[in-house]
Amino acid sequence: MSEPTGKPNTDEQQSAQAPEGQQQGAQTQNESEQAPQQEAPQDEVSVLKAALENAHREVEKSKEVYLRLAADMENLRRRTQDDVAKAHKYAIESFAESLVPVRDSLEMALAVENQTPEALKDGVAATLRQLEAAFERGKVVVLNPVGEKFNPNQHQAVAMVPGSSVEPAVAPNHVVAVLQKGYLINDRVLRPALVSVAQ
């Protein structure tokens, strides 16, 4: 029997070292397997951070576009309100311009002393022509519906007369005479015509 010398046997050394080497190899393998796993989450985090930054940039751009559009809409609303207010305020401006010469003519007619009836009549006729031209420019149309079928939307009947009582005879429900002319403005009744209607 050999005595123990205190030194391990070479076989024992190899057997003791083998598991240690195997352990180191296993650790290295485990580390190499874990390394990609650790790198993968870091890559995902950086990708998510980049996506979040892009989303923040897009939100800021959208905010700017929204604020610009909101300001444009507010300006448009304000301009539209101003235009509507001016349209209401100055709606009759062009019509009033047409009526000013009519007033001038009437004032000149009254300023003339010792007028003859013929001159006065001529002046009134000229003034009436100016007024008719002003009405035409202002789209004011005269309703004088003698002989036309009665239209309750444009005419107001104040009397019913027999159609055979006038020459030429008028058919029933037709206008016999106009007592007061009516007026339309852009196809809207300004004043209905006062008429007598055949029975």
PDB file of C-alpha atoms in Angstrom:
ATOM      1  CA  MET A   1       0.000   0.000   0.000  1.00  0.00           C
ATOM      2  CA  SER A   2       1.306   3.357  -0.855  1.00  0.00           C
ATOM      3  CA  GLU A   3       1.165   6.047   1.737  1.00  0.00           C
ATOM      4  CA  PRO A   4      -0.595   9.218   1.080  1.00  0.00           C
ATOM      5  CA  THR A   5       1.955  11.831   0.208  1.00  0.00           C
ATOM      6  CA  GLY A   6      -0.388  14.794   0.566  1.00  0.00           C
ATOM      7  CA  LYS A   7      -0.343  15.399  -3.214  1.00  0.00           C
ATOM      8  CA  PRO A   8      -3.367  14.391  -5.177  1.00  0.00           C
ATOM      9  CA  ASN A   9      -2.990  11.727  -7.705  1.00  0.00           C
ATOM     10  CA  THR A  10      -2.831  12.931 -11.352  1.00  0.00           C
ATOM     11  CA  ASP A  11      -5.967  10.925 -12.093  1.00  0.00           C
ATOM     12  CA  GLU A  12      -7.686  12.614  -9.209  1.00  0.00           C
ATOM     13  CA  GLN A  13      -6.476  15.999 -10.464  1.00  0.00           C
ATOM     14  CA  GLN A  14      -7.886  15.384 -13.890  1.00  0.00           C
ATOM     15  CA  SER A  15     -11.179  14.158 -12.517  1.00  0.00           C
ATOM     16  CA  ALA A  16     -11.366  17.171 -10.187  1.00  0.00           C
ATOM     17  CA  GLN A  17     -10.493  19.581 -12.967  1.00  0.00           C
ATOM     18  CA  ALA A  18     -12.842  18.067 -15.531  1.00  0.00           C
ATOM     19  CA  PRO A  19     -16.019  19.034 -13.777  1.00  0.00           C
ATOM     20  CA  GLU A  20     -14.605  22.522 -13.149  1.00  0.00           C
ATOM     21  CA  GLY A  21     -13.829  22.955 -16.851  1.00  0.00           C
ATOM     22  CA  GLN A  22     -17.191  21.632 -17.727  1.00  0.00           C
ATOM     23  CA  GLN A  23     -18.703  24.093 -15.302  1.00  0.00           C
ATOM     24  CA  GLN A  24     -16.780  26.974 -16.886  1.00  0.00           C
ATOM     25  CA  GLY A  25     -17.872  25.854 -20.356  1.00  0.00           C
ATOM     26  CA  ALA A  26     -21.457  25.658 -19.189  1.00  0.00           C
ATOM     27  CA  GLN A  27     -21.184  29.151 -17.671  1.00  0.00           C
ATOM     28  CA  THR A  28     -19.707  30.563 -20.880  1.00  0.00           C
ATOM     29  CA  GLN A  29     -22.467  28.943 -22.877  1.00  0.00           C
ATOM     30  CA  ASN A  30     -25.103  30.328 -20.498  1.00  0.00           C
ATOM     31  CA  GLU A  31     -23.565  33.812 -20.702  1.00  0.00           C
ATOM     32  CA  SER A  32     -23.473  33.672 -24.495  1.00  0.00           C
ATOM     33  CA  GLU A  33     -27.141  32.610 -24.519  1.00  0.00           C
ATOM     34  CA  GLN A  34     -28.095  35.386 -22.098  1.00  0.00           C
ATOM     35  CA  ALA A  35     -26.116  38.085 -23.941  1.00  0.00           C
ATOM     36  CA  PRO A  36     -28.440  38.165 -27.016  1.00  0.00           C
ATOM     37  CA  GLN A  37     -31.427  38.050 -24.684  1.00  0.00           C
ATOM     38  CA  GLN A  38     -30.126  41.091 -22.819  1.00  0.00           C
ATOM     39  CA  GLU A  39     -29.261  42.895 -26.062  1.00  0.00           C
ATOM     40  CA  ALA A  40     -32.721  42.200 -27.562  1.00  0.00           C
ATOM     41  CA  PRO A  41     -34.666  44.085 -24.866  1.00  0.00           C
ATOM     42  CA  GLN A  42     -32.259  47.010 -25.175  1.00  0.00           C
ATOM     43  CA  ASP A  43     -32.873  47.104 -28.952  1.00  0.00           C
ATOM     44  CA  GLU A  44     -36.637  47.018 -28.360  1.00  0.00           C
ATOM     45  CA  VAL A  45     -36.384  49.843 -25.833  1.00  0.00           C
ATOM     46  CA  SER A  46     -34.386  52.016 -28.239  1.00  0.00           C
ATOM     47  CA  VAL A  47     -36.884  51.275 -31.044  1.00  0.00           C
ATOM     48  CA  LEU A  48     -39.805  52.152 -28.755  1.00  0.00           C
ATOM     49  CA  LYS A  49     -38.058  55.333 -27.611  1.00  0.00           C
ATOM     50  CA  ALA A  50     -37.531  56.370 -31.244  1.00  0.00           C
ATOM     51  CA  ALA A  51     -41.177  55.597 -32.040  1.00  0.00           C
ATOM     52  CA  LEU A  52     -42.299  57.632 -29.021  1.00  0.00           C
ATOM     53  CA  GLU A  53     -40.151  60.590 -30.089  1.00  0.00           C
ATOM     54  CA  ASN A  54     -41.621  60.374 -33.611  1.00  0.00           C
ATOM     55  CA  ALA A  55     -45.117  60.272 -32.131  1.00  0.00           C
ATOM     56  CA  HIS A  56     -44.347  63.362 -30.016  1.00  0.00           C
ATOM     57  CA  ARG A  57     -43.079  65.181 -33.110  1.00  0.00           C
ATOM     58  CA  GLU A  58     -46.205  64.220 -35.061  1.00  0.00           C
ATOM     59  CA  VAL A  59     -48.411  65.427 -32.195  1.00  0.00           C
ATOM     60  CA  GLU A  60     -46.579  68.773 -32.128  1.00  0.00           C
ATOM     61  CA  LYS A  61     -46.983  69.128 -35.913  1.00  0.00           C
ATOM     62  CA  SER A  62     -50.691  68.260 -35.627  1.00  0.00           C
ATOM     63  CA  LYS A  63     -51.096  70.824 -32.840  1.00  0.00           C
ATOM     64  CA  GLU A  64     -49.473  73.518 -34.977  1.00  0.00           C
ATOM     65  CA  VAL A  65     -51.696  72.650 -37.955  1.00  0.00           C
ATOM     66  CA  TYR A  66     -54.795  72.629 -35.727  1.00  0.00           C
ATOM     67  CA  LEU A  67     -53.943  75.981 -34.131  1.00  0.00           C
ATOM     68  CA  ARG A  68     -53.268  77.505 -37.560  1.00  0.00           C
ATOM     69  CA  LEU A  69     -56.568  76.182 -38.934  1.00  0.00           C
ATOM     70  CA  ALA A  70     -58.463  77.340 -35.829  1.00  0.00           C
ATOM     71  CA  ALA A  71     -56.980  80.838 -36.229  1.00  0.00           C
ATOM     72  CA  ASP A  72     -57.876  80.856 -39.943  1.00  0.00           C
ATOM     73  CA  MET A  73     -61.441  79.761 -39.187  1.00  0.00           C
ATOM     74  CA  GLU A  74     -61.789  82.454 -36.494  1.00  0.00           C
ATOM     75  CA  ASN A  75     -60.505  85.096 -38.927  1.00  0.00           C
ATOM     76  CA  LEU A  76     -62.891  83.833 -41.628  1.00  0.00           C
ATOM     77  CA  ARG A  77     -65.821  83.899 -39.165  1.00  0.00           C
ATOM     78  CA  ARG A  78     -64.957  87.456 -38.124  1.00  0.00           C
ATOM     79  CA  ARG A  79     -64.602  88.605 -41.756  1.00  0.00           C
ATOM     80  CA  THR A  80     -67.916  86.957 -42.652  1.00  0.00           C
ATOM     81  CA  GLN A  81     -69.657  88.665 -39.743  1.00  0.00           C
ATOM     82  CA  ASP A  82     -68.207  92.007 -40.855  1.00  0.00           C
ATOM     83  CA  ASP A  83     -69.318  91.394 -44.454  1.00  0.00           C
ATOM     84  CA  VAL A  84     -72.843  90.464 -43.346  1.00  0.00           C
ATOM     85  CA  ALA A  85     -73.047  93.538 -41.085  1.00  0.00           C
ATOM     86  CA  LYS A  86     -71.873  95.771 -43.946  1.00  0.00           C
ATOM     87  CA  ALA A  87     -74.315  94.106 -46.348  1.00  0.00           C
ATOM     88  CA  HIS A  88     -77.196  94.838 -43.946  1.00  0.00           C
ATOM     89  CA  LYS A  89     -75.996  98.370 -43.326  1.00  0.00           C
ATOM     90  CA  TYR A  90     -75.366  99.308 -46.971  1.00  0.00           C
ATOM     91  CA  ALA A  91     -77.864  96.998 -48.729  1.00  0.00           C
ATOM     92  CA  ILE A  92     -79.809  99.857 -50.295  1.00  0.00           C
ATOM     93  CA  GLU A  93     -76.743 101.926 -51.191  1.00  0.00           C
ATOM     94  CA  SER A  94     -76.977 101.389 -54.954  1.00  0.00           C
ATOM     95  CA  PHE A  95     -80.759 101.901 -54.918  1.00  0.00           C
ATOM     96  CA  ALA A  96     -80.349 105.107 -52.904  1.00  0.00           C
ATOM     97  CA  GLU A  97     -77.776 106.335 -55.443  1.00  0.00           C
ATOM     98  CA  SER A  98     -80.394 105.838 -58.158  1.00  0.00           C
ATOM     99  CA  LEU A  99     -82.972 107.821 -56.191  1.00  0.00           C
ATOM    100  CA  VAL A 100     -80.771 110.863 -55.519  1.00  0.00           C
ATOM    101  CA  PRO A 101     -81.215 112.283 -59.077  1.00  0.00           C
ATOM    102  CA  VAL A 102     -84.982 111.869 -58.709  1.00  0.00           C
ATOM    103  CA  ARG A 103     -84.935 114.026 -55.584  1.00  0.00           C
ATOM    104  CA  ASP A 104     -82.705 116.586 -57.360  1.00  0.00           C
ATOM    105  CA  SER A 105     -85.232 116.821 -60.213  1.00  0.00           C
ATOM    106  CA  LEU A 106     -88.134 117.323 -57.814  1.00  0.00           C
ATOM    107  CA  GLU A 107     -86.267 120.049 -55.928  1.00  0.00           C
ATOM    108  CA  MET A 108     -85.368 121.840 -59.196  1.00  0.00           C
ATOM    109  CA  ALA A 109     -89.005 121.652 -60.344  1.00  0.00           C
ATOM    110  CA  LEU A 110     -90.166 123.277 -57.110  1.00  0.00           C
ATOM    111  CA  ALA A 111     -87.476 125.973 -57.307  1.00  0.00           C
ATOM    112  CA  VAL A 112     -88.741 127.322 -60.647  1.00  0.00           C
ATOM    113  CA  GLU A 113     -91.101 130.270 -60.260  1.00  0.00           C
ATOM    114  CA  ASN A 114     -94.170 130.830 -62.447  1.00  0.00           C
ATOM    115  CA  GLN A 115     -94.126 127.467 -64.184  1.00  0.00           C
ATOM    116  CA  THR A 116     -96.603 126.761 -66.949  1.00  0.00           C
ATOM    117  CA  PRO A 117     -98.711 123.635 -66.519  1.00  0.00           C
ATOM    118  CA  GLU A 118     -97.130 122.128 -69.663  1.00  0.00           C
ATOM    119  CA  ALA A 119     -93.564 122.670 -68.365  1.00  0.00           C
ATOM    120  CA  LEU A 120     -94.555 121.253 -64.984  1.00  0.00           C
ATOM    121  CA  LYS A 121     -96.101 118.231 -66.647  1.00  0.00           C
ATOM    122  CA  ASP A 122     -92.968 117.676 -68.760  1.00  0.00           C
ATOM    123  CA  GLY A 123     -90.779 117.945 -65.655  1.00  0.00           C
ATOM    124  CA  VAL A 124     -92.902 115.420 -63.763  1.00  0.00           C
ATOM    125  CA  ALA A 125     -92.765 113.029 -66.746  1.00  0.00           C
ATOM    126  CA  ALA A 126     -88.952 113.321 -66.863  1.00  0.00           C
ATOM    127  CA  THR A 127     -88.751 112.701 -63.116  1.00  0.00           C
ATOM    128  CA  LEU A 128     -91.009 109.655 -63.449  1.00  0.00           C
ATOM    129  CA  ARG A 129     -88.696 108.259 -66.146  1.00  0.00           C
ATOM    130  CA  GLN A 130     -85.751 108.712 -63.765  1.00  0.00           C
ATOM    131  CA  LEU A 131     -87.691 106.896 -61.049  1.00  0.00           C
ATOM    132  CA  GLU A 132     -88.574 104.034 -63.416  1.00  0.00           C
ATOM    133  CA  ALA A 133     -84.881 103.723 -64.371  1.00  0.00           C
ATOM    134  CA  ALA A 134     -83.961 103.625 -60.657  1.00  0.00           C
ATOM    135  CA  PHE A 135     -86.565 100.885 -60.090  1.00  0.00           C
ATOM    136  CA  GLU A 136     -85.218  98.908 -63.021  1.00  0.00           C
ATOM    137  CA  ARG A 137     -81.642  99.085 -61.683  1.00  0.00           C
ATOM    138  CA  GLY A 138     -82.907  98.087 -58.224  1.00  0.00           C
ATOM    139  CA  LYS A 139     -84.846  95.107 -59.709  1.00  0.00           C
ATOM    140  CA  VAL A 140     -88.161  96.606 -58.583  1.00  0.00           C
ATOM    141  CA  VAL A 141     -90.905  95.409 -60.945  1.00  0.00           C
ATOM    142  CA  VAL A 142     -94.371  96.982 -61.212  1.00  0.00           C
ATOM    143  CA  LEU A 143     -97.406  94.697 -60.865  1.00  0.00           C
ATOM    144  CA  ASN A 144    -100.244  95.917 -63.091  1.00  0.00           C
ATOM    145  CA  PRO A 145    -102.230  92.699 -63.655  1.00  0.00           C
ATOM    146  CA  VAL A 146    -105.285  93.906 -65.611  1.00  0.00           C
ATOM    147  CA  GLY A 147    -106.851  90.916 -67.427  1.00  0.00           C
ATOM    148  CA  GLU A 148    -104.547  88.409 -65.697  1.00  0.00           C
ATOM    149  CA  LYS A 149    -105.780  85.509 -63.568  1.00  0.00           C
ATOM    150  CA  PHE A 150    -106.068  86.444 -59.899  1.00  0.00           C
ATOM    151  CA  ASN A 151    -102.962  85.408 -57.943  1.00  0.00           C
ATOM    152  CA  PRO A 152    -103.440  85.589 -54.150  1.00  0.00           C
ATOM    153  CA  ASN A 153     -99.655  85.624 -53.694  1.00  0.00           C
ATOM    154  CA  GLN A 154     -99.290  88.895 -55.635  1.00  0.00           C
ATOM    155  CA  HIS A 155    -102.758  90.459 -55.652  1.00  0.00           C
ATOM    156  CA  GLN A 156    -105.137  91.620 -52.955  1.00  0.00           C
ATOM    157  CA  ALA A 157    -108.809  91.551 -53.973  1.00  0.00           C
ATOM    158  CA  VAL A 158    -110.828  94.469 -52.628  1.00  0.00           C
ATOM    159  CA  ALA A 159    -113.966  93.993 -54.761  1.00  0.00           C
ATOM    160  CA  MET A 160    -115.817  91.360 -56.791  1.00  0.00           C
ATOM    161  CA  VAL A 161    -117.625  92.554 -59.936  1.00  0.00           C
ATOM    162  CA  PRO A 162    -119.463  90.729 -62.716  1.00  0.00           C
ATOM    163  CA  GLY A 163    -117.062  89.971 -65.543  1.00  0.00           C
ATOM    164  CA  SER A 164    -119.656  90.931 -68.123  1.00  0.00           C
ATOM    165  CA  SER A 165    -120.024  94.429 -66.656  1.00  0.00           C
ATOM    166  CA  VAL A 166    -116.821  95.650 -68.313  1.00  0.00           C
ATOM    167  CA  GLU A 167    -115.755  95.955 -71.935  1.00  0.00           C
ATOM    168  CA  PRO A 168    -114.233  93.695 -73.046  1.00  0.00           C
ATOM    169  CA  ALA A 169    -115.778  91.062 -70.786  1.00  0.00           C
ATOM    170  CA  VAL A 170    -113.389  89.431 -68.318  1.00  0.00           C
ATOM    171  CA  ALA A 171    -113.392  85.721 -67.452  1.00  0.00           C
ATOM    172  CA  PRO A 172    -114.303  84.709 -63.907  1.00  0.00           C
ATOM    173  CA  ASN A 173    -111.472  84.877 -61.335  1.00  0.00           C
ATOM    174  CA  HIS A 174    -109.520  87.338 -63.486  1.00  0.00           C
ATOM    175  CA  VAL A 175    -108.502  90.904 -62.595  1.00  0.00           C
ATOM    176  CA  VAL A 176    -110.972  93.508 -63.871  1.00  0.00           C
ATOM    177  CA  ALA A 177    -109.200  96.664 -62.651  1.00  0.00           C
ATOM    178  CA  VAL A 178    -106.131  97.658 -60.654  1.00  0.00           C
ATOM    179  CA  LEU A 179    -106.878 100.191 -57.930  1.00  0.00           C
ATOM    180  CA  GLN A 180    -103.251 100.412 -56.780  1.00  0.00           C
ATOM    181  CA  LYS A 181    -100.217  98.933 -58.520  1.00  0.00           C
ATOM    182  CA  GLY A 182     -98.130  96.355 -56.684  1.00  0.00           C
ATOM    183  CA  TYR A 183     -94.358  95.872 -56.712  1.00  0.00           C
ATOM    184  CA  LEU A 184     -91.966  92.952 -56.747  1.00  0.00           C
ATOM    185  CA  ILE A 185     -88.320  93.129 -55.754  1.00  0.00           C
ATOM    186  CA  ASN A 186     -86.251  90.221 -57.075  1.00  0.00           C
ATOM    187  CA  ASP A 187     -89.424  88.090 -57.456  1.00  0.00           C
ATOM    188  CA  ARG A 188     -90.493  88.838 -53.866  1.00  0.00           C
ATOM    189  CA  VAL A 189     -93.680  90.805 -53.204  1.00  0.00           C
ATOM    190  CA  LEU A 190     -92.855  94.277 -51.938  1.00  0.00           C
ATOM    191  CA  ARG A 191     -96.487  95.357 -52.060  1.00  0.00           C
ATOM    192  CA  PRO A 192     -99.445  93.386 -53.465  1.00  0.00           C
ATOM    193  CA  ALA A 193    -101.572  94.990 -56.159  1.00  0.00           C
ATOM    194  CA  LEU A 194    -105.038  96.092 -54.983  1.00  0.00           C
ATOM    195  CA  VAL A 195    -107.473  94.716 -57.565  1.00  0.00           C
ATOM    196  CA  SER A 196    -111.124  94.067 -58.338  1.00  0.00           C
ATOM    197  CA  VAL A 197    -111.822  90.532 -59.552  1.00  0.00           C
ATOM    198  CA  ALA A 198    -114.455  89.163 -61.928  1.00  0.00           C
ATOM    199  CA  GLN A 199    -117.062  86.854 -60.343  1.00  0.00           C
TER     200      GLN A 199
END
